[in-house]
Coordinates of C-alpha atoms in Angstrom, one line a residue:
M1 CA 104.2 58.1 62.7
A2 CA 102.4 54.7 62.2
T3 CA 104.6 51.6 62.2
D4 CA 102.1 48.8 61.8
I5 CA 103.1 47.2 58.5
A6 CA 101.9 43.7 59.3
A7 CA 99.9 43.5 56.0
I8 CA 103.2 42.9 54.1
N9 CA 105.8 40.3 54.8
S10 CA 109.0 40.9 56.7
F11 CA 111.1 41.5 53.6
F12 CA 108.9 44.4 52.4
S13 CA 108.4 45.5 56.0
S14 CA 112.1 46.0 56.4
L15 CA 112.3 47.9 53.2
V16 CA 109.5 50.3 54.4
T17 CA 111.2 50.7 57.8
D18 CA 114.6 51.4 56.3
T19 CA 113.2 53.9 53.9
L20 CA 111.2 55.8 56.5
Q21 CA 114.2 55.9 58.9
N22 CA 116.4 57.4 56.2
E23 CA 113.7 60.0 55.2
A24 CA 113.1 60.9 58.9
K25 CA 116.7 62.1 59.4
P26 CA 115.8 65.8 58.4
L27 CA 113.1 65.6 61.1
Q28 CA 115.6 64.5 63.7
R29 CA 117.8 67.4 62.8
L30 CA 114.9 69.7 63.1
S31 CA 114.1 68.3 66.6
T32 CA 117.7 68.9 67.6
D33 CA 117.4 72.5 66.3
L34 CA 114.2 72.9 68.2
Q35 CA 115.7 71.8 71.4
K36 CA 118.6 74.3 70.9
L37 CA 116.2 77.1 70.2
E38 CA 114.1 76.4 73.2
T39 CA 117.2 76.2 75.4
R40 CA 118.3 79.6 74.0
K41 CA 114.9 81.1 74.6
S42 CA 115.0 79.8 78.2
V43 CA 118.4 81.3 78.7
Y44 CA 117.4 84.7 77.3
S45 CA 114.3 84.7 79.5
S46 CA 116.3 83.8 82.6
A47 CA 118.9 86.5 81.7
G48 CA 116.0 89.0 81.3
T49 CA 114.6 88.0 84.7
R50 CA 117.9 88.5 86.4
L51 CA 118.6 91.8 84.7
S52 CA 115.1 93.0 85.6
S53 CA 115.7 92.1 89.2
L54 CA 118.9 94.0 89.1
L55 CA 117.1 97.0 87.6
T56 CA 114.5 96.8 90.4
S57 CA 117.2 96.9 93.0
V58 CA 118.9 99.8 91.2
N59 CA 115.5 101.6 91.0
N60 CA 115.1 101.1 94.8
L61 CA 118.1 103.2 95.3
A62 CA 116.4 106.2 93.7
T63 CA 115.3 109.0 96.1
D64 CA 111.6 108.7 97.0
S65 CA 109.7 112.0 97.1
T66 CA 107.8 111.1 100.4
T67 CA 110.2 108.8 102.3
N68 CA 113.8 109.3 101.3
F69 CA 115.5 106.1 102.6
L70 CA 118.9 107.7 102.1
D71 CA 118.1 110.2 104.8
Q72 CA 116.2 108.1 107.3
R73 CA 116.4 109.0 111.0
T74 CA 115.9 107.0 114.2
A75 CA 114.6 108.3 117.5
A76 CA 115.8 107.2 120.9
V77 CA 115.0 108.2 124.4
S78 CA 117.9 108.7 126.9
E79 CA 118.8 110.2 130.3
P80 CA 115.3 109.9 132.0
S81 CA 115.2 112.1 135.1
T82 CA 113.9 109.0 137.0
T83 CA 115.7 105.7 136.4
A84 CA 113.7 103.3 134.2
A85 CA 111.0 105.8 133.5
A86 CA 109.6 105.7 130.0
V87 CA 108.6 109.4 129.8
F88 CA 107.8 109.2 126.1
T89 CA 108.4 107.2 122.9
A90 CA 109.1 108.7 119.5
A91 CA 109.5 107.9 115.8
A92 CA 111.3 110.0 113.3
T93 CA 111.0 110.5 109.5
D94 CA 113.6 111.7 107.0
Q95 CA 112.4 115.3 107.8
A96 CA 113.6 115.1 111.4
I97 CA 116.7 117.1 112.2
A98 CA 119.6 115.1 113.8
G99 CA 120.3 116.3 117.4
S100 CA 118.9 116.1 120.9
Q101 CA 116.1 117.9 122.8
R102 CA 115.1 117.8 126.4
I103 CA 111.4 117.1 127.0
A104 CA 109.8 117.7 130.4
V105 CA 106.2 116.7 131.1
T106 CA 104.0 118.7 133.5
S107 CA 100.7 117.0 132.9
L108 CA 99.0 114.5 130.6
A109 CA 95.8 115.0 128.6
K110 CA 92.8 113.4 130.3
A111 CA 89.3 112.6 129.1
H112 CA 86.3 114.1 131.0
S113 CA 84.5 111.6 133.2
V114 CA 81.4 112.1 135.3
G115 CA 79.0 109.8 137.2
S116 CA 76.2 109.4 139.6
S117 CA 76.9 111.0 143.0
T118 CA 75.2 108.2 144.9
A119 CA 74.5 104.6 144.0
L120 CA 71.0 103.5 143.0
E121 CA 69.3 100.6 144.6
Y122 CA 69.6 98.4 141.5
S123 CA 71.3 98.6 138.1
D124 CA 69.3 95.8 136.3
Q125 CA 65.7 96.6 137.4
Q126 CA 63.3 98.9 135.6
L127 CA 63.5 102.5 136.8
G128 CA 60.0 103.5 135.9
L129 CA 61.4 106.8 134.4
S130 CA 60.2 108.5 131.2
G131 CA 61.9 111.3 129.4
V132 CA 64.5 112.6 126.9
F133 CA 67.9 114.0 127.5
T134 CA 70.8 115.2 125.4
V135 CA 74.4 114.1 125.9
G136 CA 77.6 114.9 123.9
G137 CA 76.3 118.3 122.8
A138 CA 73.3 120.6 123.1
A139 CA 69.7 120.0 122.1
T140 CA 70.3 122.1 119.0
R141 CA 73.5 123.2 117.3
S142 CA 74.3 126.8 118.0
I143 CA 77.0 129.5 118.0
A144 CA 78.1 130.6 121.4
S145 CA 80.2 133.5 120.2
S146 CA 82.1 134.7 117.1
T147 CA 84.6 137.3 116.1
T148 CA 84.9 139.0 112.7
P149 CA 87.8 141.4 113.0
Y150 CA 87.8 142.2 109.2
P151 CA 84.2 142.3 107.9
N152 CA 85.5 142.8 104.3
T153 CA 87.0 139.3 104.7
V154 CA 84.4 137.5 106.7
T155 CA 81.1 139.0 107.8
G156 CA 79.8 136.2 110.1
F157 CA 79.0 132.6 110.9
S158 CA 75.7 130.7 111.2
T159 CA 74.4 127.2 111.7
A160 CA 73.0 124.9 109.0
D161 CA 71.5 121.5 108.5
L162 CA 73.9 118.7 107.9
T163 CA 74.6 117.5 104.4
S164 CA 73.3 114.0 104.1
G165 CA 76.3 111.6 104.4
L166 CA 78.5 114.1 106.3
R167 CA 79.2 114.1 110.0
E168 CA 78.7 117.2 112.2
L169 CA 81.7 119.2 113.4
G170 CA 82.5 118.7 117.1
S171 CA 82.0 121.4 119.7
D172 CA 85.1 123.5 119.5
S173 CA 86.5 126.9 118.6
Y174 CA 87.1 127.2 114.8
Y175 CA 89.1 129.7 112.9
L176 CA 88.6 130.7 109.2
E177 CA 92.2 131.2 108.0
V178 CA 92.8 133.2 104.8
R179 CA 96.1 133.4 102.9
N180 CA 97.3 135.1 99.7
N181 CA 98.8 132.4 97.5
S182 CA 100.3 134.0 94.4
S183 CA 97.6 136.7 94.2
T184 CA 94.9 134.1 94.8
Y185 CA 93.1 134.3 98.2
E186 CA 92.5 130.9 99.8
Y187 CA 90.7 129.7 102.9
R188 CA 90.5 126.8 105.2
L189 CA 88.9 126.0 108.6
V190 CA 91.1 125.0 111.5
N191 CA 90.1 123.9 115.1
S192 CA 91.4 125.0 118.4
Q193 CA 94.3 122.6 118.0
A194 CA 95.4 124.3 114.8
Q195 CA 94.4 121.3 112.8
A196 CA 92.7 121.8 109.4
V197 CA 89.3 120.1 109.3
A198 CA 87.6 118.6 106.3
I199 CA 84.6 120.6 104.9
R200 CA 82.7 120.5 101.7
K201 CA 84.7 121.3 98.6
Y202 CA 83.3 124.5 97.3
G203 CA 82.0 124.2 93.7
S204 CA 82.2 120.4 93.6
A205 CA 79.5 118.5 91.7
S206 CA 79.4 116.1 94.7
A207 CA 77.7 117.4 97.8
T208 CA 79.7 115.0 100.0
E209 CA 83.2 115.7 98.6
T210 CA 85.2 117.2 101.4
T211 CA 88.7 118.6 101.8
S212 CA 90.9 120.0 104.5
A213 CA 93.2 121.6 102.0
W214 CA 93.2 125.3 101.1
Q215 CA 90.4 126.4 98.7
S216 CA 90.0 129.5 96.6
V217 CA 87.9 132.2 98.2
P218 CA 84.7 132.6 96.0
A219 CA 84.1 136.0 94.5
G220 CA 81.6 138.3 96.1
Q221 CA 79.6 138.1 99.3
V222 CA 79.1 134.4 99.2
T223 CA 77.9 132.1 102.0
V224 CA 79.8 128.8 102.1
D225 CA 78.2 125.8 103.7
S226 CA 80.7 123.4 105.3
G227 CA 78.1 120.7 105.0
R228 CA 78.8 119.9 108.7
G229 CA 76.6 122.2 110.6
L230 CA 78.4 125.5 110.1
K231 CA 78.2 128.2 107.5
F232 CA 80.3 131.3 107.0
T233 CA 80.0 134.4 104.7
F234 CA 82.8 136.2 102.9
G235 CA 82.7 140.0 102.8
G236 CA 83.6 140.2 99.1
G237 CA 85.8 143.2 99.7
S238 CA 89.5 143.7 100.2
Y239 CA 90.6 140.5 101.9
T240 CA 92.9 140.5 104.9
V241 CA 95.2 137.6 105.5
G242 CA 94.6 135.9 108.9
S243 CA 95.6 132.8 110.8
K244 CA 94.5 131.2 114.1
A245 CA 97.2 133.2 115.8
S246 CA 96.0 136.6 114.5
N247 CA 93.4 138.3 112.3
A248 CA 91.3 135.2 111.5
A249 CA 87.5 135.3 112.1
S250 CA 86.6 132.7 114.8
V251 CA 83.5 131.0 116.1
A252 CA 82.7 129.0 119.2
Y253 CA 80.5 126.2 117.8
I254 CA 78.3 124.0 119.9
A255 CA 77.3 120.7 118.2
K256 CA 74.0 119.0 118.5
G257 CA 74.2 116.1 121.0
A258 CA 72.8 112.6 120.9
S259 CA 69.1 112.5 121.9
I260 CA 68.5 109.7 124.4
T261 CA 64.9 108.5 124.9
V262 CA 64.2 106.6 128.1
T263 CA 61.0 104.6 128.8
T264 CA 59.6 103.3 132.1
A265 CA 60.9 99.8 131.2
N266 CA 64.5 100.9 130.9
T267 CA 67.1 99.9 133.6
L268 CA 70.3 101.8 134.4
A269 CA 72.2 99.4 132.3
N270 CA 69.8 100.1 129.4
I271 CA 70.5 103.8 129.7
A272 CA 74.2 103.2 129.6
T273 CA 73.8 101.2 126.4
L274 CA 71.6 103.9 124.8
I275 CA 74.3 106.5 125.5
S276 CA 77.1 104.4 124.1
R277 CA 75.2 103.8 120.9
G278 CA 74.2 107.4 120.4
T279 CA 75.0 109.4 117.3
Y280 CA 77.5 112.2 118.0
A281 CA 79.3 115.0 116.3
E282 CA 83.0 114.3 115.5
G283 CA 85.1 114.2 118.6
N284 CA 82.0 114.5 121.0
E285 CA 81.6 110.8 121.4
V286 CA 80.6 109.5 124.9
T287 CA 80.8 106.0 126.3
A288 CA 78.7 105.0 129.3
G289 CA 78.8 102.2 131.8
V290 CA 77.6 101.1 135.2
V291 CA 79.9 100.8 138.2
D292 CA 78.6 99.9 141.6
R293 CA 75.0 100.9 140.5
R294 CA 76.3 104.3 139.4
L295 CA 76.0 105.6 135.8
I296 CA 79.4 106.6 134.5
L297 CA 79.9 108.8 131.4
T298 CA 83.4 109.2 129.8
A299 CA 84.3 111.2 126.8
N300 CA 86.1 109.2 124.1
N301 CA 88.5 112.0 123.5
S302 CA 90.8 113.8 125.9
G303 CA 91.4 117.6 126.2
T304 CA 89.6 120.5 127.6
H305 CA 87.7 121.2 124.4
R306 CA 86.1 117.7 124.6
A307 CA 84.3 118.3 127.9
I308 CA 81.0 116.4 128.1
R309 CA 77.8 118.3 127.7
A310 CA 74.5 116.9 129.0
S311 CA 71.1 118.3 129.8
H312 CA 67.4 117.5 130.2
A313 CA 65.4 117.8 127.0
S314 CA 61.8 116.8 127.6
G315 CA 59.4 114.4 129.2
T316 CA 57.9 113.6 132.6
D317 CA 61.2 112.9 134.3
N318 CA 64.6 114.6 134.3
I319 CA 66.5 111.4 133.8
L320 CA 70.0 112.5 134.5
E321 CA 68.9 114.3 137.7
A322 CA 67.0 111.2 138.7
V323 CA 70.0 108.9 138.4
K324 CA 72.2 111.5 140.2
V325 CA 74.4 112.5 137.3
L326 CA 73.1 116.1 137.2
D327 CA 72.2 118.2 140.2
G328 CA 69.2 120.5 140.5
G329 CA 71.0 123.3 138.8
G330 CA 71.9 121.1 135.7
A331 CA 75.6 120.8 136.7
F332 CA 77.4 117.5 137.0
S333 CA 77.0 116.2 140.6
N334 CA 80.1 114.0 140.5
V335 CA 83.1 114.9 138.4
I336 CA 85.3 111.9 138.4
Q337 CA 88.0 113.3 136.2
A338 CA 88.2 116.8 134.8
P339 CA 89.3 117.2 131.1
T340 CA 92.8 118.4 130.8
N341 CA 95.4 119.0 128.1
A342 CA 98.9 117.6 128.0
A343 CA 101.4 120.2 129.1
F344 CA 105.1 119.8 128.5
S345 CA 108.2 121.7 127.3
V346 CA 110.7 121.0 124.5
D347 CA 114.0 122.6 125.4
G348 CA 112.1 125.1 127.6
V349 CA 109.4 125.9 125.0
S350 CA 106.0 125.3 126.5
V351 CA 103.6 123.1 124.5
T352 CA 100.0 122.0 125.2
R353 CA 98.1 119.4 123.2
S354 CA 94.7 117.8 123.7
Q355 CA 96.1 114.2 123.4
N356 CA 99.1 112.3 124.6
A357 CA 99.9 110.1 121.6
G358 CA 100.4 110.7 117.9
L359 CA 101.8 114.2 118.3
T360 CA 103.2 115.0 114.8
D361 CA 103.1 118.8 115.0
V362 CA 105.4 119.4 118.0
I363 CA 108.8 118.6 116.5
S364 CA 109.4 118.6 112.8
G365 CA 109.6 115.0 111.4
V366 CA 108.9 113.4 114.8
T367 CA 105.9 111.6 116.2
L368 CA 105.8 112.0 119.9
N369 CA 103.9 109.7 122.4
L370 CA 103.8 110.7 126.0
A371 CA 104.0 107.7 128.4
S372 CA 101.6 107.1 131.3
D373 CA 104.5 107.7 133.8
A374 CA 105.6 111.0 132.3
V375 CA 104.1 113.5 134.7
G376 CA 106.9 115.4 136.6
K377 CA 109.6 113.6 134.6
S378 CA 111.9 114.5 131.7
A379 CA 114.1 112.7 129.2
T380 CA 116.2 113.5 126.2
L381 CA 115.0 112.8 122.6
V382 CA 118.0 111.9 120.4
I383 CA 117.6 111.9 116.6
T384 CA 120.4 110.2 114.6
R385 CA 120.9 108.9 111.1
D386 CA 119.4 105.4 110.4
N387 CA 121.5 103.7 107.8
T388 CA 119.6 100.3 108.1
A389 CA 117.6 100.9 104.9
V390 CA 120.7 102.1 102.9
V391 CA 122.6 99.0 103.9
A392 CA 119.7 96.7 103.1
K393 CA 119.1 98.2 99.7
L394 CA 122.8 98.2 98.7
K395 CA 123.2 94.6 99.9
A396 CA 120.2 93.7 97.6
L397 CA 121.8 95.5 94.7
V398 CA 125.1 93.7 95.2
A399 CA 123.4 90.3 95.4
E400 CA 121.3 91.0 92.2
F401 CA 124.4 92.3 90.4
N402 CA 126.3 89.1 91.1
S403 CA 123.4 86.9 90.1
A404 CA 122.9 88.7 86.8
N405 CA 126.6 89.0 86.1
D406 CA 127.5 85.4 86.9
Y407 CA 124.6 84.1 84.8
V408 CA 125.5 86.2 81.8
T409 CA 129.2 85.2 82.1
T410 CA 128.4 81.5 82.2
Q411 CA 126.0 81.6 79.3
S412 CA 128.3 83.7 77.1
A413 CA 131.4 81.7 77.8
V414 CA 133.3 79.6 75.2
T415 CA 135.0 76.6 77.0
K416 CA 137.6 74.2 75.6
T417 CA 136.5 70.7 76.5
A418 CA 139.1 68.8 74.5
D419 CA 141.8 69.4 71.9
K420 CA 140.3 71.6 69.3
V421 CA 136.9 71.0 70.8
F422 CA 134.9 73.9 72.4
S423 CA 131.5 74.3 74.0
S424 CA 129.6 77.6 73.8
G425 CA 127.0 79.1 76.1
A426 CA 123.7 80.0 74.6
L427 CA 124.6 83.7 74.6
A428 CA 128.1 83.3 73.3
G429 CA 127.2 84.5 69.8
D430 CA 125.3 87.5 71.0
S431 CA 127.6 90.6 71.0
N432 CA 125.2 92.5 73.2
F433 CA 125.5 90.0 76.0
V434 CA 129.2 89.2 75.5
G435 CA 130.0 92.9 76.3
L436 CA 127.4 93.2 79.1
R437 CA 129.5 91.8 81.9
R438 CA 132.4 94.2 81.2
N439 CA 130.0 97.1 80.8
L440 CA 128.1 96.3 84.1
I441 CA 131.4 96.2 86.0
T442 CA 132.5 99.4 84.4
D443 CA 129.2 101.2 85.2
L444 CA 129.4 100.0 88.8
Q445 CA 133.0 100.8 89.7
S446 CA 134.3 103.5 87.4
R447 CA 134.7 107.0 88.7
V448 CA 131.8 109.5 88.6
S449 CA 132.8 113.0 87.3
G450 CA 131.1 116.2 88.1
L451 CA 130.4 115.6 91.8
T452 CA 131.3 118.7 93.8
G453 CA 131.8 119.3 97.5
T454 CA 132.6 115.7 98.3
G455 CA 135.6 113.4 98.4
F456 CA 133.5 110.5 97.1
S457 CA 133.9 109.6 93.4
Q458 CA 133.4 105.8 93.1
V459 CA 131.4 103.1 94.8
G460 CA 134.5 101.8 96.4
D461 CA 134.3 104.9 98.6
L462 CA 131.0 103.5 99.8
G463 CA 132.3 100.1 100.5
V464 CA 131.4 98.3 97.2
T465 CA 134.4 96.6 95.5
I466 CA 134.9 94.1 92.7
N467 CA 137.0 91.1 93.4
T468 CA 139.7 91.0 90.8
A469 CA 139.9 87.2 90.7
T470 CA 136.2 86.3 90.6
L471 CA 134.9 89.7 89.3
T472 CA 132.1 89.6 91.8
A473 CA 130.9 92.5 93.9
T474 CA 131.2 92.7 97.7
L475 CA 129.9 95.2 100.3
D476 CA 131.8 96.5 103.4
E477 CA 128.8 97.5 105.5
A478 CA 130.9 99.4 108.1
K479 CA 132.5 101.5 105.4
L480 CA 129.1 102.3 103.8
T481 CA 127.7 103.3 107.2
A482 CA 130.8 105.5 107.9
A483 CA 130.5 107.2 104.5
F484 CA 126.8 108.1 105.0
S485 CA 127.5 109.3 108.6
S486 CA 130.5 111.5 107.6
D487 CA 129.1 113.0 104.3
P488 CA 125.5 112.0 103.7
S489 CA 125.0 114.5 100.9
G490 CA 128.1 113.4 99.0
A491 CA 127.3 109.7 99.5
K492 CA 123.7 110.2 98.3
A493 CA 124.9 112.1 95.2
L494 CA 127.4 109.4 94.3
M495 CA 124.7 106.7 94.9
N496 CA 122.2 108.4 92.6
A497 CA 124.9 108.9 89.9
V498 CA 125.8 105.3 89.8
A499 CA 122.2 104.2 89.9
D500 CA 121.4 106.5 86.9
R501 CA 124.3 104.9 85.0
L502 CA 123.2 101.4 85.7
Q503 CA 119.5 102.2 84.9
L504 CA 120.5 103.5 81.5
R505 CA 122.5 100.3 80.7
L506 CA 119.9 97.9 82.0
K507 CA 116.9 99.5 80.4
T508 CA 118.4 98.9 77.0
F509 CA 118.0 95.2 77.8
T510 CA 114.9 95.1 79.9
T511 CA 112.5 97.5 78.2
S512 CA 109.3 95.5 77.5
T513 CA 108.7 96.9 74.0
K514 CA 112.1 97.5 72.4
G515 CA 114.5 95.9 74.8
I516 CA 117.2 93.5 73.6
V517 CA 115.9 90.6 75.7
E518 CA 112.3 91.0 74.6
A519 CA 113.4 91.3 70.9
S520 CA 115.6 88.2 71.2
V521 CA 112.8 86.2 72.9
K522 CA 110.3 87.2 70.2
G523 CA 112.8 86.3 67.5
L524 CA 113.4 82.9 69.0
T525 CA 109.7 82.3 69.6
A526 CA 109.1 82.9 65.8
Q527 CA 111.9 80.5 64.9
I528 CA 110.5 77.9 67.3
S529 CA 107.1 78.3 65.8
D530 CA 108.5 77.9 62.2
V531 CA 110.5 74.7 63.2
N532 CA 107.4 73.3 64.9
T533 CA 105.4 73.8 61.7
R534 CA 108.1 72.2 59.6
I535 CA 108.3 69.2 62.0
S536 CA 104.5 68.9 61.9
N537 CA 104.5 69.0 58.1
G538 CA 107.4 66.5 58.0
K539 CA 105.6 64.0 60.2
K540 CA 102.5 64.3 58.0
T541 CA 104.6 63.7 54.9
L542 CA 106.1 60.6 56.6
V543 CA 102.7 59.2 57.4
E544 CA 101.6 59.7 53.8
R545 CA 104.9 58.2 52.6
E546 CA 104.4 55.1 54.8
T547 CA 100.9 54.6 53.4
S548 CA 102.2 54.9 49.9
L549 CA 105.1 52.5 50.4
K550 CA 102.9 49.9 52.1
A551 CA 100.5 50.1 49.2
Q552 CA 103.4 49.9 46.6
Y553 CA 105.0 46.9 48.3
G554 CA 101.7 45.3 48.9
R555 CA 101.1 45.3 45.1
H556 CA 104.5 43.9 44.5
Q557 CA 103.9 41.2 47.1
A558 CA 100.6 40.3 45.4
E559 CA 102.1 40.2 42.0
I560 CA 104.8 37.9 43.3
M561 CA 102.3 35.6 45.0
T562 CA 100.3 35.5 41.7
L563 CA 103.4 34.4 39.8
I564 CA 104.2 31.8 42.5
N565 CA 100.7 30.4 42.3
T566 CA 100.8 30.3 38.5
Q567 CA 104.2 28.5 38.6
N568 CA 102.8 25.9 41.0
S569 CA 99.8 25.3 38.8
L570 CA 101.9 24.8 35.7
S571 CA 104.2 22.4 37.6
K572 CA 101.2 20.2 38.4
L573 CA 100.2 20.1 34.7
A574 CA 103.7 19.0 33.5

């Protein structure tokens, strides 16, 4: 609002100022109202934030379909047969069964390693050799053997070109398993380790879409291309269910290896680099190096089915024979380490695997990793409940509960500040929030009916209590842990029931479209907008009023000055 009224004298200036100040009082009241509305909106938003955080912590108590934190397990290794021996490490999921199992290790899986039988004169000088050899497979992909015990199911296997963008299957024995799933026959391809391998998804519009999941057997005598070098043909007759263990058609598949071209300018080190950079079928990868002027080849993967294959392909010189890796008969002249599988027992049950780590299919819910010192040793795997996540999530809920409850209580309180003088929180007039504190406490601590087979009926049984003086929640972690250890099913059922109750209450307030908080904020936003408009219009009116008053009093001042001048002139004539 403009205040420059210097064009008129102080008397009229005071009149304008007094008039404008009196007429501005409604604007001052509107500004006060605006401040109160903005404060209320901020309080509602803050309350909504706290209630949403509480709802999030409640939601976090819900059972997850993949990792149920209420049933977590921990794995420990105890009683090694040799003091301080590691033997193995393990990790457990919620699917692991609590208990103990004795694991004894006979041998570890090892990767195939071969090398030159004698050292060459130099490793960094040109060898003057020219030729092509194959490593990590054969010169061409092939089928060494196959079995089709039920021709009506599978008639045979054959090789095929790779689908562009897909990687070749590694050399291994493969089994075409067939199952009857609710009168629908399905198939999948598994390797010698009973692991399902990804192959082209039959009928997919994308040639490179693959899956290791079960697929429906196509009708008729259909040849299915895996896209990865292997094809198989269904018999189209009366199918027989078969697995790797029995009745499945099988094939011994030999993958195409990396073709390594050597020129006369290449050194031994160059050849090692060419081998390491070769393109290999999955699992057939080979890494090469030079040690003491000898070429060393090592399979990237352990296990007997990952033995290195190498052979002369073409050219003037037999390169691998010249560098003493192969002998005159094509066999490796120096086997540094033979490929082996890990062999161990679990409570006396013999197990073999092609690798030492990441063993997820030995004990249900457990990932097993054999240690480097495990051979000839044993230790006990102990699976117990892990209540760490339960405690952490319930602690978070208690903290968020207190935060939301305390804030709502403060903002809905009516406090006496003096005799017959009271101050009210921003939420004091909202019946929804006035009753929320009481309802939250009731939802949290009241008994849950309908639970069977358990002695638990309220969260106090799990260690959550409400302080009668402060009405804040506290958690007894030891009592919570004891409850889940003694009756995990009952504790979980009670936890879920209380979570359901709190979710229902909180969603009434926090739902983004029709929630109480959102509706209140929207209503206050509309009121704030209306008051701002009225203030803006009021200020505009005051500016116009000031201009009008200045003009009016300016005219009066001019008239007075004219009269004074006339009077002075008449006085001079007298």
